[in-house]
Coordinates of C-alpha atoms in Angstrom, one line a residue:
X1 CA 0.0 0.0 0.0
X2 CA 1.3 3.7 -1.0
X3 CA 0.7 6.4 2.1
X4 CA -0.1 10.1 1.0
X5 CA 0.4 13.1 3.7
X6 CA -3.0 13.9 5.0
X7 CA -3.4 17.4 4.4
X8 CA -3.4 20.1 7.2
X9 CA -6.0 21.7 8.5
X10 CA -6.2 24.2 11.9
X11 CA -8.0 23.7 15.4
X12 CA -10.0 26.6 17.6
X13 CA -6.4 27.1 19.0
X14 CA -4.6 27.9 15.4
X15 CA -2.8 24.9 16.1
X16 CA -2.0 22.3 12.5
X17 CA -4.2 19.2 12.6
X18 CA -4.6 16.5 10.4
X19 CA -7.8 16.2 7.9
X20 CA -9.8 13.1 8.1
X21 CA -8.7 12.2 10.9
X22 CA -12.0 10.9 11.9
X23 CA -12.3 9.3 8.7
X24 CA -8.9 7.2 8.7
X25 CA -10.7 4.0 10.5
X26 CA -13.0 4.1 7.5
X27 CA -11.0 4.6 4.9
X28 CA -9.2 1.9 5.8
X29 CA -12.0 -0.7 6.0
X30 CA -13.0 0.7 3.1
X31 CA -9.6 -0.3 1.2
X32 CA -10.3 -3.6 2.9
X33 CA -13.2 -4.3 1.4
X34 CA -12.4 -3.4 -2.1
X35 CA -9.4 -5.5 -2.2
X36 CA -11.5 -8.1 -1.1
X37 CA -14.0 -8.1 -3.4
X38 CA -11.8 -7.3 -6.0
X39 CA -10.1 -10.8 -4.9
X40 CA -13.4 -12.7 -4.8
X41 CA -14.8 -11.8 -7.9
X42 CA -11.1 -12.4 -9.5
X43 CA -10.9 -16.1 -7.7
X44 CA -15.0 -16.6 -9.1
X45 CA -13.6 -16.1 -12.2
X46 CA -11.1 -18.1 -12.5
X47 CA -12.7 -20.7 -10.6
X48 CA -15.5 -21.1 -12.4
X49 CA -14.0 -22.6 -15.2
X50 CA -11.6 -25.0 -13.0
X51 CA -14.7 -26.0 -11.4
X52 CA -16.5 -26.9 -14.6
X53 CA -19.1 -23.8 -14.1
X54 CA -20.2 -23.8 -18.0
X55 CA -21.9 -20.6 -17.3
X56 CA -19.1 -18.2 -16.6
X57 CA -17.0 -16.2 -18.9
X58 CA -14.3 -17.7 -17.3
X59 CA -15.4 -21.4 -18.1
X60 CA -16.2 -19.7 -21.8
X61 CA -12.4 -18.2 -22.2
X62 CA -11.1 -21.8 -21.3
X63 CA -13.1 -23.7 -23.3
X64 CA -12.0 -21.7 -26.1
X65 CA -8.5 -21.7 -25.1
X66 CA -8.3 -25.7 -25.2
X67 CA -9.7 -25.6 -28.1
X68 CA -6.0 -25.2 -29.7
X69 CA -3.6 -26.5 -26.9
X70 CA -2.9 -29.7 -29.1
X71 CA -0.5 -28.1 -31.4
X72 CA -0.2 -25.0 -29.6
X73 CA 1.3 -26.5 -26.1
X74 CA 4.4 -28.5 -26.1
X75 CA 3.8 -31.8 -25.4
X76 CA 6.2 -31.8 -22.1
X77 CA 4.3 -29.6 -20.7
X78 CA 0.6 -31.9 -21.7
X79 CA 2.8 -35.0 -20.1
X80 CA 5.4 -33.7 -18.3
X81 CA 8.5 -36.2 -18.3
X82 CA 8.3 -36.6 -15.1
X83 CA 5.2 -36.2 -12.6
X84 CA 4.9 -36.5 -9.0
X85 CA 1.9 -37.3 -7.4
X86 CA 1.8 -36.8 -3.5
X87 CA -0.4 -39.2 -1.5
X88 CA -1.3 -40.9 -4.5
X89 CA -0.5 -43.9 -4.2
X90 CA -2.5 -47.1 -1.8
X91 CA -2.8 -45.6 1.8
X92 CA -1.6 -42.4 0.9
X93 CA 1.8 -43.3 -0.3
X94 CA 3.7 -40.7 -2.6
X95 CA 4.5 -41.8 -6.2
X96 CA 6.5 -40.9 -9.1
X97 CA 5.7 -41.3 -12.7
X98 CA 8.5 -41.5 -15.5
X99 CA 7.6 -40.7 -19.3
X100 CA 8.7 -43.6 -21.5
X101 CA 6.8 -43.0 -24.5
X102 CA 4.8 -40.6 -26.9
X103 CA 3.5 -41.5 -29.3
X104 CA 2.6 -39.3 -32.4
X105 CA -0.5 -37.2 -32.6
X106 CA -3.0 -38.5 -34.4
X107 CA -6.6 -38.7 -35.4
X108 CA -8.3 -41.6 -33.3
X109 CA -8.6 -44.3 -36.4
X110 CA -7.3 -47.2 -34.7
X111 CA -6.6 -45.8 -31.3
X112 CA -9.9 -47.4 -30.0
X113 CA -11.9 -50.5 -30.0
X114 CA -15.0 -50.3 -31.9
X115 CA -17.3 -49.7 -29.1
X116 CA -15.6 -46.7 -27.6
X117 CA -15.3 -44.9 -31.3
X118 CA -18.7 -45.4 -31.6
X119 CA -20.0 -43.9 -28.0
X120 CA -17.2 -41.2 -28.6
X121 CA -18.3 -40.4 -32.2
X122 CA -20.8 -37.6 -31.3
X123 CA -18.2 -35.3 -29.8
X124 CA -15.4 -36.0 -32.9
X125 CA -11.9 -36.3 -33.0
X126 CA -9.9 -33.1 -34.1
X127 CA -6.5 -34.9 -32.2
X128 CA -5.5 -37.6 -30.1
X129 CA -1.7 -37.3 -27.8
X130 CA -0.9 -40.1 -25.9
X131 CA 1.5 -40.7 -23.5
X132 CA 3.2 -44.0 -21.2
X133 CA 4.5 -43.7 -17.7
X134 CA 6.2 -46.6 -15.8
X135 CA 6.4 -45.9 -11.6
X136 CA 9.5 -46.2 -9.6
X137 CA 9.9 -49.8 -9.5
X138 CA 9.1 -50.0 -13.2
X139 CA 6.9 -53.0 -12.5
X140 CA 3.6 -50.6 -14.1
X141 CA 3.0 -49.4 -17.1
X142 CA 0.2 -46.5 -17.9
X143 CA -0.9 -44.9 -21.1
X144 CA -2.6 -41.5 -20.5
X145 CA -4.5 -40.0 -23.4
X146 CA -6.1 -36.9 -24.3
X147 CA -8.5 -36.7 -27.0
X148 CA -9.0 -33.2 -28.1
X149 CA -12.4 -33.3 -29.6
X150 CA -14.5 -30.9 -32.2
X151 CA -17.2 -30.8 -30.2
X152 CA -18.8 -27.6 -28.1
X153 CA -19.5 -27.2 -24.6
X154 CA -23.5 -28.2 -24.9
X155 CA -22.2 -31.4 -26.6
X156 CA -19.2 -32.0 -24.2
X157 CA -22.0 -31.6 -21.4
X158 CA -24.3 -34.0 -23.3
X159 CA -21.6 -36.7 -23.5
X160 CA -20.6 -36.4 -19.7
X161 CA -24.1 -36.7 -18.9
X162 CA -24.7 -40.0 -20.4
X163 CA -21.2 -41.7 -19.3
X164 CA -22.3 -40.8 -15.4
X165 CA -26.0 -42.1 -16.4
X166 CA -25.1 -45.4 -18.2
X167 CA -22.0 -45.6 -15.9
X168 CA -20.0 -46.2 -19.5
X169 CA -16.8 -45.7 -17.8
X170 CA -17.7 -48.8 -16.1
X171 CA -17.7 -51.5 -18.8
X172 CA -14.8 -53.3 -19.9
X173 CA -16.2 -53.1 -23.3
X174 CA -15.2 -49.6 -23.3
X175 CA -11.7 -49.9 -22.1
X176 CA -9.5 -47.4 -23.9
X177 CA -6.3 -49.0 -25.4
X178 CA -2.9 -48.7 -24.6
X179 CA -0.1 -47.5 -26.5
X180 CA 2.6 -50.0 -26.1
X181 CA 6.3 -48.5 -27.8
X182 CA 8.9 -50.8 -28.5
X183 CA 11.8 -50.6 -26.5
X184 CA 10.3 -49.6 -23.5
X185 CA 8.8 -51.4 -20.5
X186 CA 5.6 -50.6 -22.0
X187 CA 6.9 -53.2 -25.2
X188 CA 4.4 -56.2 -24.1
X189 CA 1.2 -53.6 -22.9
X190 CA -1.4 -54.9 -25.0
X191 CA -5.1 -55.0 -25.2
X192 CA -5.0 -58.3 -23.1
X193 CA -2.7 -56.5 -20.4
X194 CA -5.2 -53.9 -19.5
X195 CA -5.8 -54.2 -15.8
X196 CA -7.6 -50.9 -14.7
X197 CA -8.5 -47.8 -16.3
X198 CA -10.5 -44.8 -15.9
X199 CA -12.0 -42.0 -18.5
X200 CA -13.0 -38.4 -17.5
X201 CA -15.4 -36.5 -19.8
X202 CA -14.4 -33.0 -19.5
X203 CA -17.6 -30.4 -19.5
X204 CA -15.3 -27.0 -19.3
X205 CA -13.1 -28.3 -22.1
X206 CA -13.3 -29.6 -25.8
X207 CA -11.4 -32.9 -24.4
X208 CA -11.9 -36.9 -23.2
X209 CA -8.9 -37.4 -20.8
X210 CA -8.1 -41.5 -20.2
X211 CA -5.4 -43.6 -18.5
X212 CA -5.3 -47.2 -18.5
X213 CA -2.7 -49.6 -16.3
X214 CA -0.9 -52.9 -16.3
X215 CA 2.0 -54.4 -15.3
X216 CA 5.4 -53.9 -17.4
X217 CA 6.5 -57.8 -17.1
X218 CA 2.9 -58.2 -20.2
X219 CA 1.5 -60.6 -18.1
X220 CA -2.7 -61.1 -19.3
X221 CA -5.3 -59.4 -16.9
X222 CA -8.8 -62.0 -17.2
X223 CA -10.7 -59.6 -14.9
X224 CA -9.7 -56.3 -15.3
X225 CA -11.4 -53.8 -12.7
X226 CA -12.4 -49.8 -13.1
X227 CA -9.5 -47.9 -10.9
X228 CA -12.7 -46.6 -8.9
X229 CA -12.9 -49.7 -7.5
X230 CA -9.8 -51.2 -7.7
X231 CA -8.8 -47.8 -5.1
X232 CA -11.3 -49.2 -3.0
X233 CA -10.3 -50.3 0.7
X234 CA -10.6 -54.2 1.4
X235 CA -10.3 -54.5 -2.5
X236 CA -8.5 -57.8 -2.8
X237 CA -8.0 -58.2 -6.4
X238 CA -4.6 -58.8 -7.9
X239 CA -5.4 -54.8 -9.4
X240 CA -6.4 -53.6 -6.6
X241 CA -3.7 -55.4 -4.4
X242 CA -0.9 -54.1 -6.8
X243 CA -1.9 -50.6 -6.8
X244 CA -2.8 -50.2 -10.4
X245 CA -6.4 -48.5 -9.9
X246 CA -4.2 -45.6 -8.0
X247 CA -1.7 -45.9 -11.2
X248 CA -4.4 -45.0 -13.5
X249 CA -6.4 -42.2 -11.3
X250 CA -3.3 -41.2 -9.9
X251 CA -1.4 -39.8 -13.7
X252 CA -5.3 -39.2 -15.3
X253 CA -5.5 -36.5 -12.3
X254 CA -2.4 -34.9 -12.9
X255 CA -2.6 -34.6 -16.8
X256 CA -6.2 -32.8 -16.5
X257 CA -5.2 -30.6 -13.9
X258 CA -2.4 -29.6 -16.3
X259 CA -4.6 -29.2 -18.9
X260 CA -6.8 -27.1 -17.0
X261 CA -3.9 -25.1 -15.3
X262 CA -2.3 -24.3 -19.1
X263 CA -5.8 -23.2 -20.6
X264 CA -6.3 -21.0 -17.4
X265 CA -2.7 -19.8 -18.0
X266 CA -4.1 -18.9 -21.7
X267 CA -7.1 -16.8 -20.6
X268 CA -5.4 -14.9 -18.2
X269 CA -3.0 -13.6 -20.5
X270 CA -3.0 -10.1 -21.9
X271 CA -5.1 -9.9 -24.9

């Protein structure tokens, strides 16, 4: 805060006084309050669009903005080569999550079994990026994917709605694939390796935002389990047991925060 010299002003005795005096106290809570509203309606803002408020001009701005981040962002800041994800692992445990793969960006022709193009077809595909991340041990293997689609916010929202009413992200007809890169410990991570998986239909942003686990050593999965409940407590799958539904929520998280972060990013920027 800046401080100006109150002007001067005389008493019944000639003497200098301050003026506004009396008025300091409210000047001051005055300030107060405009900085704090100022803040508030600043943080509803940008909130409402990292909230998924549809209705805000912020939520507007960032759906616009994510529009182009799939050949306007570079890809190490979509998938980072390295992420951290604190308390995200079984009973809070940290983890770390090492890029082994990206593969090119693409349209979605072959990126998905026929099932999930078809339920996906209303929204498009203007891009898919995909990315694989082994943990610390390198025992796991997941693919993240983000599929940018050309699809507005009304048919974003109509999507979302019927994944949470059908529970689609819930059949393991509708598994996403994996992108396995030779070379890597994700070399063996097949269709038939898929252990858990999860898939987040984004409202506040032209995007589908996936991650699918398994284990690195290609060993077959004959019941795999949505990482929902293979994060369960008491889950005693071999999943669940491994970790692998944290694997998959834990690195889908962190990539559509990002993506969220970077298209905030965008709309605060001067225009």
């Amino acid at each position: 805060m800046v401080s100006f010299g109150e002007p001067e002003g005389y008493d019944e005795g000639a003497r200098p006084r301050p003026l506004g005096r009396r008025g300091r106290s409210q000047a001051v809570a005055a300030t107060v309050c405009l900085v704090l509203g100022t803040g508030l309606i600043g943080g509803a803002v940008t909130g409402s669009w990292l909230a998924g408020d549809s209705d805000g001009p912020g939520a507007r701005n960032g759906f616009a903005a994510a529009q182009d981040m799939w050949h306007n962002v570079p890809v190490d800041q979509l998938f980072p080569p390295t992420l951290q994800g604190e308390g995200a692992g079984p009973g809070g445990a940290d983890r770390t999550w090492t890029r082994i793969a990206v593969a090119p960006d693409s349209g979605c022709e072959g990126a998905f079994d026929a099932l999930l193009r078809k339920v996906l077809a209303p929204v498009g595909c203007e891009r898919l990026l995909r990315a694989t991340y082994t943990d610390a041990t390198r025992s796991h293997v997941t693919t993240v994917g983000l599929l940018f689609t050309k699809a507005d916010a009304a048919a974003m929202t109509s999507l979302a709605r019927r994944f949470d009413r059908e529970r689609l992200d819930r059949r393991t007809d509708l598994m996403p694939l994996p992108y396995a890169a030779k070379g890597t410990a994700a070399a063996g991570f097949g269709a038939e390796q898929r252990a858990t998986w999860t898939v987040s239909v984004l409202t506040d942003a032209p995007a589908v935002v996936y991650a699918v686990s398994g284990w690195a050593d290609g060993r077959t999965v004959d019941a795999p389990q949505p990482a929902e409940d293979a994060m369960e407590s008491g889950a005693t799958t071999a999943p669940a047991q491994a970790g692998l539904g944290h694997e998959a929520q834990g690195l889908a998280d962190r990539v559509e925060r990002g993506l969220r972060k970077k298209a905030g990013t965008v709309t605060e920027q001067p225009s």
